[in-house]
Amino acid sequence: MREFSETQITRLIVDSYHEKLVSRIVNDVIIVGGGPAGLVAGFYLAEQGFKVALVEKRLSPGGGIWGGGMGMNEVVFQEEALPILREVGIRAELRQEGLYTVDAVELAAGLCFKAVQAGVAILNLVTLEDVSVHGERITGVVVNRTGISGVMHVDPLTLSAKAVLDATGHEAAVLQTIRRRGFFRDSPVAGAIEGPMNASAGEEVVVQQAGEVYPGLWLAGMSVCSACSGSRMGPIFGGMLLSGKRVAELIGKALSETDG
Ligand code: 48F
């Protein structure tokens, strides 16, 4: 093998990360949260040609996929989501009429791989702290390094986008930043909280109600339930993928209309 120095490695990492970060200061779409909904939304938006950044506070994107149910790393899918699984090359096994199981590691790794290859820039170890608002529109996200956020008083940085997607799951972290300030005072969103387990009902809601909740702020996946008191659903993931795909179509349409 050819000889190289440690400082060459350092320089290559600093330069290439810097290029990635600079290219995503201004975006078409910023997705907050790299669970199933965020990764699928990113994949379809990038496939449509949009510039997409995804910020994920943890080291590994994949969100709630990895642990399956109670740490048993298998997840369940309804047949309606099979076309998405096929499109991204993830295998599903038919177990009962209309219900399939998928290896959770294959699902998480496969969705990450496809999103990045489609052009999504994933910035992991980056935590959303706040949003930027101009006029009455969300115009970007205020982020910090996960190891710094909430630990040290170090100011964050801002990344901008025409659309911000809250895909932070149960936390609904982006929604909460504006809800606690009273942005939804006259709306049912103000007092909504995620409902208790009802798997079938929850799966419907995350797909049907995915969309724009405030100008510039979109919801997909479990965060939808925090805005409309939808039920939680546990380790069945068809709704998450379908919700991500639906919001990608809606955002794509909205951006194409505004860009003329
Ligand atoms: O929780 P998560 O997987 O959300 P989802 O895509 O899927 C929900 C399911 O996993 C499960 C379920 C299935 O039926 O009910 O709960 O809606 O992924 C959310 C991601 O957002 C990240 C978090 O680490 C996770 O990877 N996240 C949460 N808060 C922040 C964040 C934040 N403040 N900044 C950045 N990332």
PDB file of C-alpha atoms and ligand atoms in Angstrom:
ATOM      1  CA  MET A   1       0.000   0.000   0.000  1.00  0.00           C
ATOM      2  CA  ARG A   2       1.133   3.527  -0.750  1.00  0.00           C
ATOM      3  CA  GLU A   3       2.331   5.530   2.276  1.00  0.00           C
ATOM      4  CA  PHE A   4       0.242   8.425   3.560  1.00  0.00           C
ATOM      5  CA  SER A   5       0.318  10.696   6.570  1.00  0.00           C
ATOM      6  CA  GLU A   6      -2.218  11.114   9.365  1.00  0.00           C
ATOM      7  CA  THR A   7      -2.545  14.779   8.507  1.00  0.00           C
ATOM      8  CA  GLN A   8      -3.620  13.857   4.974  1.00  0.00           C
ATOM      9  CA  ILE A   9      -6.512  11.931   6.512  1.00  0.00           C
ATOM     10  CA  THR A  10      -7.396  14.913   8.698  1.00  0.00           C
ATOM     11  CA  ARG A  11      -7.300  17.311   5.750  1.00  0.00           C
ATOM     12  CA  LEU A  12      -9.442  15.064   3.551  1.00  0.00           C
ATOM     13  CA  ILE A  13     -12.119  14.728   6.221  1.00  0.00           C
ATOM     14  CA  VAL A  14     -12.173  18.428   7.070  1.00  0.00           C
ATOM     15  CA  ASP A  15     -12.272  19.453   3.390  1.00  0.00           C
ATOM     16  CA  SER A  16     -14.945  17.025   2.282  1.00  0.00           C
ATOM     17  CA  TYR A  17     -17.191  17.641   5.327  1.00  0.00           C
ATOM     18  CA  HIS A  18     -16.780  21.373   4.817  1.00  0.00           C
ATOM     19  CA  GLU A  19     -17.877  21.026   1.174  1.00  0.00           C
ATOM     20  CA  LYS A  20     -20.918  18.991   2.245  1.00  0.00           C
ATOM     21  CA  LEU A  21     -21.884  21.501   4.931  1.00  0.00           C
ATOM     22  CA  VAL A  22     -21.393  24.570   2.733  1.00  0.00           C
ATOM     23  CA  SER A  23     -23.511  22.978   0.008  1.00  0.00           C
ATOM     24  CA  ARG A  24     -26.377  22.614   2.500  1.00  0.00           C
ATOM     25  CA  ILE A  25     -26.471  26.072   4.129  1.00  0.00           C
ATOM     26  CA  VAL A  26     -29.263  27.007   1.714  1.00  0.00           C
ATOM     27  CA  ASN A  27     -31.641  24.198   0.741  1.00  0.00           C
ATOM     28  CA  ASP A  28     -34.894  23.411  -0.947  1.00  0.00           C
ATOM     29  CA  VAL A  29     -35.868  21.137   1.940  1.00  0.00           C
ATOM     30  CA  ILE A  30     -34.443  20.454   5.383  1.00  0.00           C
ATOM     31  CA  ILE A  31     -35.640  17.284   7.049  1.00  0.00           C
ATOM     32  CA  VAL A  32     -35.250  17.077  10.812  1.00  0.00           C
ATOM     33  CA  GLY A  33     -35.025  13.476  11.960  1.00  0.00           C
ATOM     34  CA  GLY A  34     -33.664  10.449  10.140  1.00  0.00           C
ATOM     35  CA  GLY A  35     -36.246   7.825  11.050  1.00  0.00           C
ATOM     36  CA  PRO A  36     -38.267   5.907   8.448  1.00  0.00           C
ATOM     37  CA  ALA A  37     -40.525   8.861   7.545  1.00  0.00           C
ATOM     38  CA  GLY A  38     -37.657  11.347   7.155  1.00  0.00           C
ATOM     39  CA  LEU A  39     -35.429   8.987   5.178  1.00  0.00           C
ATOM     40  CA  VAL A  40     -38.200   8.033   2.748  1.00  0.00           C
ATOM     41  CA  ALA A  41     -39.266  11.665   2.314  1.00  0.00           C
ATOM     42  CA  GLY A  42     -35.635  12.592   1.637  1.00  0.00           C
ATOM     43  CA  PHE A  43     -35.221   9.812  -0.895  1.00  0.00           C
ATOM     44  CA  TYR A  44     -38.270  10.853  -2.935  1.00  0.00           C
ATOM     45  CA  LEU A  45     -37.502  14.583  -2.735  1.00  0.00           C
ATOM     46  CA  ALA A  46     -33.901  14.069  -3.851  1.00  0.00           C
ATOM     47  CA  GLU A  47     -35.133  11.803  -6.654  1.00  0.00           C
ATOM     48  CA  GLN A  48     -37.317  14.717  -7.806  1.00  0.00           C
ATOM     49  CA  GLY A  49     -34.162  16.838  -8.013  1.00  0.00           C
ATOM     50  CA  PHE A  50     -34.556  18.951  -4.862  1.00  0.00           C
ATOM     51  CA  LYS A  51     -31.586  19.935  -2.697  1.00  0.00           C
ATOM     52  CA  VAL A  52     -32.188  18.173   0.594  1.00  0.00           C
ATOM     53  CA  ALA A  53     -30.357  18.230   3.931  1.00  0.00           C
ATOM     54  CA  LEU A  54     -31.330  15.870   6.745  1.00  0.00           C
ATOM     55  CA  VAL A  55     -30.224  16.642  10.300  1.00  0.00           C
ATOM     56  CA  GLU A  56     -30.182  13.796  12.782  1.00  0.00           C
ATOM     57  CA  LYS A  57     -29.254  14.241  16.428  1.00  0.00           C
ATOM     58  CA  ARG A  58     -27.990  10.707  16.960  1.00  0.00           C
ATOM     59  CA  LEU A  59     -24.908   9.018  15.541  1.00  0.00           C
ATOM     60  CA  SER A  60     -26.985   6.542  13.512  1.00  0.00           C
ATOM     61  CA  PRO A  61     -29.980   7.575  11.444  1.00  0.00           C
ATOM     62  CA  GLY A  62     -32.799   5.009  11.366  1.00  0.00           C
ATOM     63  CA  GLY A  63     -34.779   6.265  14.355  1.00  0.00           C
ATOM     64  CA  GLY A  64     -37.110   3.685  15.850  1.00  0.00           C
ATOM     65  CA  ILE A  65     -36.390   1.047  13.223  1.00  0.00           C
ATOM     66  CA  TRP A  66     -33.310  -0.604  14.734  1.00  0.00           C
ATOM     67  CA  GLY A  67     -34.942  -2.076  17.831  1.00  0.00           C
ATOM     68  CA  GLY A  68     -38.050  -3.537  16.143  1.00  0.00           C
ATOM     69  CA  GLY A  69     -40.528  -4.345  18.911  1.00  0.00           C
ATOM     70  CA  MET A  70     -39.153  -4.567  22.451  1.00  0.00           C
ATOM     71  CA  GLY A  71     -35.638  -5.036  21.111  1.00  0.00           C
ATOM     72  CA  MET A  72     -36.602  -7.881  18.723  1.00  0.00           C
ATOM     73  CA  ASN A  73     -35.206  -6.487  15.514  1.00  0.00           C
ATOM     74  CA  GLU A  74     -38.021  -7.367  13.106  1.00  0.00           C
ATOM     75  CA  VAL A  75     -40.760  -4.959  11.999  1.00  0.00           C
ATOM     76  CA  VAL A  76     -44.170  -5.496  10.414  1.00  0.00           C
ATOM     77  CA  PHE A  77     -45.463  -4.035   7.147  1.00  0.00           C
ATOM     78  CA  GLN A  78     -48.829  -3.913   5.468  1.00  0.00           C
ATOM     79  CA  GLU A  79     -48.968  -4.806   1.815  1.00  0.00           C
ATOM     80  CA  GLU A  80     -49.789  -1.206   0.787  1.00  0.00           C
ATOM     81  CA  ALA A  81     -46.174  -0.228   1.541  1.00  0.00           C
ATOM     82  CA  LEU A  82     -44.599  -3.025  -0.509  1.00  0.00           C
ATOM     83  CA  PRO A  83     -44.100  -0.889  -3.649  1.00  0.00           C
ATOM     84  CA  ILE A  84     -41.840   1.460  -1.617  1.00  0.00           C
ATOM     85  CA  LEU A  85     -39.856  -1.449  -0.174  1.00  0.00           C
ATOM     86  CA  ARG A  86     -39.440  -2.899  -3.670  1.00  0.00           C
ATOM     87  CA  GLU A  87     -38.323   0.453  -5.053  1.00  0.00           C
ATOM     88  CA  VAL A  88     -35.543   0.734  -2.474  1.00  0.00           C
ATOM     89  CA  GLY A  89     -34.619  -2.960  -2.720  1.00  0.00           C
ATOM     90  CA  ILE A  90     -35.601  -4.101   0.795  1.00  0.00           C
ATOM     91  CA  ARG A  91     -36.929  -7.638   1.185  1.00  0.00           C
ATOM     92  CA  ALA A  92     -40.209  -8.465   2.944  1.00  0.00           C
ATOM     93  CA  GLU A  93     -41.554 -11.864   3.931  1.00  0.00           C
ATOM     94  CA  LEU A  94     -45.269 -12.632   3.724  1.00  0.00           C
ATOM     95  CA  ARG A  95     -46.360 -14.026   7.097  1.00  0.00           C
ATOM     96  CA  GLN A  96     -50.135 -13.622   7.171  1.00  0.00           C
ATOM     97  CA  GLU A  97     -52.644 -12.285   4.704  1.00  0.00           C
ATOM     98  CA  GLY A  98     -51.649  -8.678   4.002  1.00  0.00           C
ATOM     99  CA  LEU A  99     -48.887  -8.622   6.661  1.00  0.00           C
ATOM    100  CA  TYR A 100     -45.149  -8.954   6.109  1.00  0.00           C
ATOM    101  CA  THR A 101     -42.042  -8.933   8.307  1.00  0.00           C
ATOM    102  CA  VAL A 102     -38.823  -7.108   7.436  1.00  0.00           C
ATOM    103  CA  ASP A 103     -35.405  -7.371   9.076  1.00  0.00           C
ATOM    104  CA  ALA A 104     -35.030  -4.100  11.001  1.00  0.00           C
ATOM    105  CA  VAL A 105     -31.306  -3.766  10.258  1.00  0.00           C
ATOM    106  CA  GLU A 106     -31.862  -4.269   6.520  1.00  0.00           C
ATOM    107  CA  LEU A 107     -34.610  -1.637   6.627  1.00  0.00           C
ATOM    108  CA  ALA A 108     -32.613   0.994   8.531  1.00  0.00           C
ATOM    109  CA  ALA A 109     -29.395   0.452   6.569  1.00  0.00           C
ATOM    110  CA  GLY A 110     -31.247   0.227   3.243  1.00  0.00           C
ATOM    111  CA  LEU A 111     -33.206   3.455   3.742  1.00  0.00           C
ATOM    112  CA  CYS A 112     -30.038   5.337   4.784  1.00  0.00           C
ATOM    113  CA  PHE A 113     -28.145   4.005   1.771  1.00  0.00           C
ATOM    114  CA  LYS A 114     -30.867   4.875  -0.728  1.00  0.00           C
ATOM    115  CA  ALA A 115     -31.414   8.370   0.698  1.00  0.00           C
ATOM    116  CA  VAL A 116     -27.711   9.255   0.544  1.00  0.00           C
ATOM    117  CA  GLN A 117     -27.288   7.758  -2.928  1.00  0.00           C
ATOM    118  CA  ALA A 118     -30.300   9.747  -4.158  1.00  0.00           C
ATOM    119  CA  GLY A 119     -28.518  12.939  -3.036  1.00  0.00           C
ATOM    120  CA  VAL A 120     -29.687  13.643   0.527  1.00  0.00           C
ATOM    121  CA  ALA A 121     -26.874  15.152   2.624  1.00  0.00           C
ATOM    122  CA  ILE A 122     -27.260  13.575   6.059  1.00  0.00           C
ATOM    123  CA  LEU A 123     -25.699  15.616   8.857  1.00  0.00           C
ATOM    124  CA  ASN A 124     -25.668  13.328  11.872  1.00  0.00           C
ATOM    125  CA  LEU A 125     -24.796  14.372  15.428  1.00  0.00           C
ATOM    126  CA  VAL A 126     -26.666  17.612  14.706  1.00  0.00           C
ATOM    127  CA  THR A 127     -29.581  18.597  16.958  1.00  0.00           C
ATOM    128  CA  LEU A 128     -32.411  20.962  16.129  1.00  0.00           C
ATOM    129  CA  GLU A 129     -32.645  23.666  18.799  1.00  0.00           C
ATOM    130  CA  ASP A 130     -34.977  26.164  17.174  1.00  0.00           C
ATOM    131  CA  VAL A 131     -36.371  27.483  13.891  1.00  0.00           C
ATOM    132  CA  SER A 132     -35.935  30.762  12.040  1.00  0.00           C
ATOM    133  CA  VAL A 133     -39.107  32.687  11.250  1.00  0.00           C
ATOM    134  CA  HIS A 134     -39.490  35.596   8.851  1.00  0.00           C
ATOM    135  CA  GLY A 135     -42.871  37.215   8.469  1.00  0.00           C
ATOM    136  CA  GLU A 136     -45.221  34.386   9.246  1.00  0.00           C
ATOM    137  CA  ARG A 137     -43.139  31.633   7.657  1.00  0.00           C
ATOM    138  CA  ILE A 138     -40.623  29.059   8.890  1.00  0.00           C
ATOM    139  CA  THR A 139     -37.504  29.722   6.852  1.00  0.00           C
ATOM    140  CA  GLY A 140     -34.922  27.422   8.367  1.00  0.00           C
ATOM    141  CA  VAL A 141     -33.569  25.446  11.294  1.00  0.00           C
ATOM    142  CA  VAL A 142     -31.283  26.477  14.123  1.00  0.00           C
ATOM    143  CA  VAL A 143     -28.911  23.626  14.923  1.00  0.00           C
ATOM    144  CA  ASN A 144     -26.045  22.708  17.172  1.00  0.00           C
ATOM    145  CA  ARG A 145     -23.698  19.779  17.657  1.00  0.00           C
ATOM    146  CA  THR A 146     -25.442  17.110  19.696  1.00  0.00           C
ATOM    147  CA  GLY A 147     -22.576  16.954  22.186  1.00  0.00           C
ATOM    148  CA  ILE A 148     -22.886  20.695  22.771  1.00  0.00           C
ATOM    149  CA  SER A 149     -26.650  21.165  22.665  1.00  0.00           C
ATOM    150  CA  GLY A 150     -28.081  21.516  26.156  1.00  0.00           C
ATOM    151  CA  VAL A 151     -24.659  20.944  27.731  1.00  0.00           C
ATOM    152  CA  MET A 152     -22.660  24.104  27.040  1.00  0.00           C
ATOM    153  CA  HIS A 153     -23.695  27.639  26.247  1.00  0.00           C
ATOM    154  CA  VAL A 154     -22.432  27.749  22.665  1.00  0.00           C
ATOM    155  CA  ASP A 155     -24.489  29.536  20.044  1.00  0.00           C
ATOM    156  CA  PRO A 156     -26.017  27.457  17.248  1.00  0.00           C
ATOM    157  CA  LEU A 157     -25.943  28.015  13.465  1.00  0.00           C
ATOM    158  CA  THR A 158     -28.823  28.397  10.995  1.00  0.00           C
ATOM    159  CA  LEU A 159     -29.518  26.482   7.779  1.00  0.00           C
ATOM    160  CA  SER A 160     -32.275  27.747   5.487  1.00  0.00           C
ATOM    161  CA  ALA A 161     -34.891  25.994   3.369  1.00  0.00           C
ATOM    162  CA  LYS A 162     -38.059  26.657   1.423  1.00  0.00           C
ATOM    163  CA  ALA A 163     -39.658  23.793   3.350  1.00  0.00           C
ATOM    164  CA  VAL A 164     -38.779  22.321   6.753  1.00  0.00           C
ATOM    165  CA  LEU A 165     -40.039  18.809   7.476  1.00  0.00           C
ATOM    166  CA  ASP A 166     -40.490  17.697  11.072  1.00  0.00           C
ATOM    167  CA  ALA A 167     -39.811  13.944  11.013  1.00  0.00           C
ATOM    168  CA  THR A 168     -38.647  13.722  14.619  1.00  0.00           C
ATOM    169  CA  GLY A 169     -41.168  11.072  15.627  1.00  0.00           C
ATOM    170  CA  HIS A 170     -42.736  11.160  19.081  1.00  0.00           C
ATOM    171  CA  GLU A 171     -40.722  14.275  20.002  1.00  0.00           C
ATOM    172  CA  ALA A 172     -42.235  16.457  17.255  1.00  0.00           C
ATOM    173  CA  ALA A 173     -39.265  18.686  18.062  1.00  0.00           C
ATOM    174  CA  VAL A 174     -39.782  21.314  15.361  1.00  0.00           C
ATOM    175  CA  LEU A 175     -43.500  21.613  15.981  1.00  0.00           C
ATOM    176  CA  GLN A 176     -42.840  22.078  19.707  1.00  0.00           C
ATOM    177  CA  THR A 177     -40.503  25.034  19.135  1.00  0.00           C
ATOM    178  CA  ILE A 178     -43.355  27.078  17.686  1.00  0.00           C
ATOM    179  CA  ARG A 179     -46.236  25.555  19.631  1.00  0.00           C
ATOM    180  CA  ARG A 180     -44.724  26.531  22.981  1.00  0.00           C
ATOM    181  CA  ARG A 181     -44.582  30.113  21.714  1.00  0.00           C
ATOM    182  CA  GLY A 182     -48.318  30.101  20.981  1.00  0.00           C
ATOM    183  CA  PHE A 183     -48.189  30.042  17.165  1.00  0.00           C
ATOM    184  CA  PHE A 184     -51.280  27.783  17.109  1.00  0.00           C
ATOM    185  CA  ARG A 185     -53.351  29.695  19.650  1.00  0.00           C
ATOM    186  CA  ASP A 186     -56.642  29.458  17.737  1.00  0.00           C
ATOM    187  CA  SER A 187     -56.136  26.007  16.278  1.00  0.00           C
ATOM    188  CA  PRO A 188     -56.732  22.448  17.568  1.00  0.00           C
ATOM    189  CA  VAL A 189     -52.972  21.886  17.041  1.00  0.00           C
ATOM    190  CA  ALA A 190     -52.374  24.023  20.169  1.00  0.00           C
ATOM    191  CA  GLY A 191     -53.673  21.419  22.592  1.00  0.00           C
ATOM    192  CA  ALA A 192     -53.152  18.194  20.630  1.00  0.00           C
ATOM    193  CA  ILE A 193     -51.124  15.351  22.136  1.00  0.00           C
ATOM    194  CA  GLU A 194     -50.277  11.928  20.765  1.00  0.00           C
ATOM    195  CA  GLY A 195     -53.010   9.375  21.528  1.00  0.00           C
ATOM    196  CA  PRO A 196     -52.605   5.928  23.134  1.00  0.00           C
ATOM    197  CA  MET A 197     -51.986   2.761  21.109  1.00  0.00           C
ATOM    198  CA  ASN A 198     -54.408   1.959  18.287  1.00  0.00           C
ATOM    199  CA  ALA A 199     -52.216   0.577  15.534  1.00  0.00           C
ATOM    200  CA  SER A 200     -54.672   0.565  12.622  1.00  0.00           C
ATOM    201  CA  ALA A 201     -56.058   4.029  13.347  1.00  0.00           C
ATOM    202  CA  GLY A 202     -52.580   5.521  13.884  1.00  0.00           C
ATOM    203  CA  GLU A 203     -51.312   4.113  10.598  1.00  0.00           C
ATOM    204  CA  GLU A 204     -54.156   5.783   8.692  1.00  0.00           C
ATOM    205  CA  VAL A 205     -53.657   9.144  10.400  1.00  0.00           C
ATOM    206  CA  VAL A 206     -49.926   9.463   9.707  1.00  0.00           C
ATOM    207  CA  VAL A 207     -50.582   9.073   5.997  1.00  0.00           C
ATOM    208  CA  GLN A 208     -53.809  11.079   5.679  1.00  0.00           C
ATOM    209  CA  GLN A 209     -52.697  14.006   7.858  1.00  0.00           C
ATOM    210  CA  ALA A 210     -49.109  14.334   6.589  1.00  0.00           C
ATOM    211  CA  GLY A 211     -48.736  17.844   5.239  1.00  0.00           C
ATOM    212  CA  GLU A 212     -48.092  21.504   6.012  1.00  0.00           C
ATOM    213  CA  VAL A 213     -49.055  22.514   9.543  1.00  0.00           C
ATOM    214  CA  TYR A 214     -47.747  26.108   9.459  1.00  0.00           C
ATOM    215  CA  PRO A 215     -46.352  28.072   6.480  1.00  0.00           C
ATOM    216  CA  GLY A 216     -43.026  26.422   5.667  1.00  0.00           C
ATOM    217  CA  LEU A 217     -43.370  23.635   8.259  1.00  0.00           C
ATOM    218  CA  TRP A 218     -44.437  20.152   7.174  1.00  0.00           C
ATOM    219  CA  LEU A 219     -45.051  16.997   9.210  1.00  0.00           C
ATOM    220  CA  ALA A 220     -44.578  13.314   8.374  1.00  0.00           C
ATOM    221  CA  GLY A 221     -44.413  10.135  10.402  1.00  0.00           C
ATOM    222  CA  MET A 222     -45.145   9.998  14.100  1.00  0.00           C
ATOM    223  CA  SER A 223     -44.882  13.776  14.567  1.00  0.00           C
ATOM    224  CA  VAL A 224     -48.196  14.034  12.685  1.00  0.00           C
ATOM    225  CA  CYS A 225     -49.926  12.383  15.674  1.00  0.00           C
ATOM    226  CA  SER A 226     -48.675  15.133  17.999  1.00  0.00           C
ATOM    227  CA  ALA A 227     -50.429  17.731  15.866  1.00  0.00           C
ATOM    228  CA  CYS A 228     -53.788  15.975  15.537  1.00  0.00           C
ATOM    229  CA  SER A 229     -53.988  13.663  18.591  1.00  0.00           C
ATOM    230  CA  GLY A 230     -53.446  10.609  16.376  1.00  0.00           C
ATOM    231  CA  SER A 231     -52.861   7.212  17.988  1.00  0.00           C
ATOM    232  CA  ARG A 232     -49.467   5.595  18.407  1.00  0.00           C
ATOM    233  CA  MET A 233     -48.963   2.306  16.597  1.00  0.00           C
ATOM    234  CA  GLY A 234     -45.832   0.468  17.694  1.00  0.00           C
ATOM    235  CA  PRO A 235     -43.528  -1.508  15.374  1.00  0.00           C
ATOM    236  CA  ILE A 236     -45.648  -1.545  12.220  1.00  0.00           C
ATOM    237  CA  PHE A 237     -43.959   0.698   9.657  1.00  0.00           C
ATOM    238  CA  GLY A 238     -46.051   0.829   6.481  1.00  0.00           C
ATOM    239  CA  GLY A 239     -47.638   4.102   7.560  1.00  0.00           C
ATOM    240  CA  MET A 240     -44.242   5.710   8.216  1.00  0.00           C
ATOM    241  CA  LEU A 241     -42.995   4.966   4.712  1.00  0.00           C
ATOM    242  CA  LEU A 242     -46.253   5.966   3.051  1.00  0.00           C
ATOM    243  CA  SER A 243     -46.352   9.160   5.132  1.00  0.00           C
ATOM    244  CA  GLY A 244     -42.806  10.069   4.031  1.00  0.00           C
ATOM    245  CA  LYS A 245     -43.657   9.404   0.403  1.00  0.00           C
ATOM    246  CA  ARG A 246     -46.881  11.415   0.586  1.00  0.00           C
ATOM    247  CA  VAL A 247     -45.234  14.449   2.169  1.00  0.00           C
ATOM    248  CA  ALA A 248     -42.483  14.321  -0.471  1.00  0.00           C
ATOM    249  CA  GLU A 249     -45.154  14.505  -3.172  1.00  0.00           C
ATOM    250  CA  LEU A 250     -46.931  17.388  -1.415  1.00  0.00           C
ATOM    251  CA  ILE A 251     -43.738  19.383  -0.792  1.00  0.00           C
ATOM    252  CA  GLY A 252     -42.580  18.703  -4.351  1.00  0.00           C
ATOM    253  CA  LYS A 253     -45.852  20.031  -5.735  1.00  0.00           C
ATOM    254  CA  ALA A 254     -45.799  23.115  -3.497  1.00  0.00           C
ATOM    255  CA  LEU A 255     -42.194  23.984  -4.368  1.00  0.00           C
ATOM    256  CA  SER A 256     -42.745  23.454  -8.082  1.00  0.00           C
ATOM    257  CA  GLU A 257     -45.732  25.813  -7.945  1.00  0.00           C
ATOM    258  CA  THR A 258     -43.876  28.567  -6.044  1.00  0.00           C
ATOM    259  CA  ASP A 259     -40.751  28.223  -8.214  1.00  0.00           C
ATOM    260  CA  GLY A 260     -43.009  28.666 -11.222  1.00  0.00           C
TER     261      GLY A 260
HETATM  262  O1  48F B   1     -38.672   8.163  15.956  1.00  0.00           O
HETATM  263  P1  48F B   1     -38.458   8.026  14.507  1.00  0.00           P
HETATM  264  O2  48F B   1     -38.214   6.678  13.959  1.00  0.00           O
HETATM  265  O3  48F B   1     -39.688   8.775  13.769  1.00  0.00           O
HETATM  266  P2  48F B   1     -40.648   8.343  12.560  1.00  0.00           P
HETATM  267  O4  48F B   1     -39.891   8.349  11.275  1.00  0.00           O
HETATM  268  O5  48F B   1     -41.025   6.830  12.885  1.00  0.00           O
HETATM  269  C1  48F B   1     -41.673   6.461  14.069  1.00  0.00           C
HETATM  270  C2  48F B   1     -41.337   5.020  14.370  1.00  0.00           C
HETATM  271  O6  48F B   1     -39.956   4.826  14.524  1.00  0.00           O
HETATM  272  C3  48F B   1     -42.019   4.486  15.614  1.00  0.00           C
HETATM  273  C4  48F B   1     -43.406   4.112  15.352  1.00  0.00           C
HETATM  274  C5  48F B   1     -43.616   3.109  14.236  1.00  0.00           C
HETATM  275  O7  48F B   1     -44.837   2.838  13.921  1.00  0.00           O
HETATM  276  O8  48F B   1     -44.275   4.551  16.027  1.00  0.00           O
HETATM  277  O9  48F B   1     -41.871   5.376  16.686  1.00  0.00           O
HETATM  278  O10 48F B   1     -41.839   9.181  12.687  1.00  0.00           O
HETATM  279  O11 48F B   1     -37.231   8.938  14.059  1.00  0.00           O
HETATM  280  C6  48F B   1     -37.128  10.267  14.501  1.00  0.00           C
HETATM  281  C7  48F B   1     -35.680  10.689  14.402  1.00  0.00           C
HETATM  282  O12 48F B   1     -35.609  12.062  14.727  1.00  0.00           O
HETATM  283  C8  48F B   1     -34.451  12.269  15.512  1.00  0.00           C
HETATM  284  C9  48F B   1     -34.328  10.999  16.362  1.00  0.00           C
HETATM  285  O13 48F B   1     -33.011  10.813  16.842  1.00  0.00           O
HETATM  286  C10 48F B   1     -34.769   9.934  15.377  1.00  0.00           C
HETATM  287  O14 48F B   1     -33.679   9.377  14.666  1.00  0.00           O
HETATM  288  N1  48F B   1     -34.644  13.496  16.320  1.00  0.00           N
HETATM  289  C11 48F B   1     -35.507  13.676  17.363  1.00  0.00           C
HETATM  290  N2  48F B   1     -35.390  14.910  17.854  1.00  0.00           N
HETATM  291  C12 48F B   1     -34.436  15.540  17.122  1.00  0.00           C
HETATM  292  C13 48F B   1     -33.971  14.631  16.125  1.00  0.00           C
HETATM  293  C14 48F B   1     -33.840  16.840  17.157  1.00  0.00           C
HETATM  294  N3  48F B   1     -34.199  17.762  18.069  1.00  0.00           N
HETATM  295  N4  48F B   1     -32.876  17.137  16.254  1.00  0.00           N
HETATM  296  C15 48F B   1     -32.490  16.225  15.323  1.00  0.00           C
HETATM  297  N5  48F B   1     -33.012  14.972  15.249  1.00  0.00           N
END
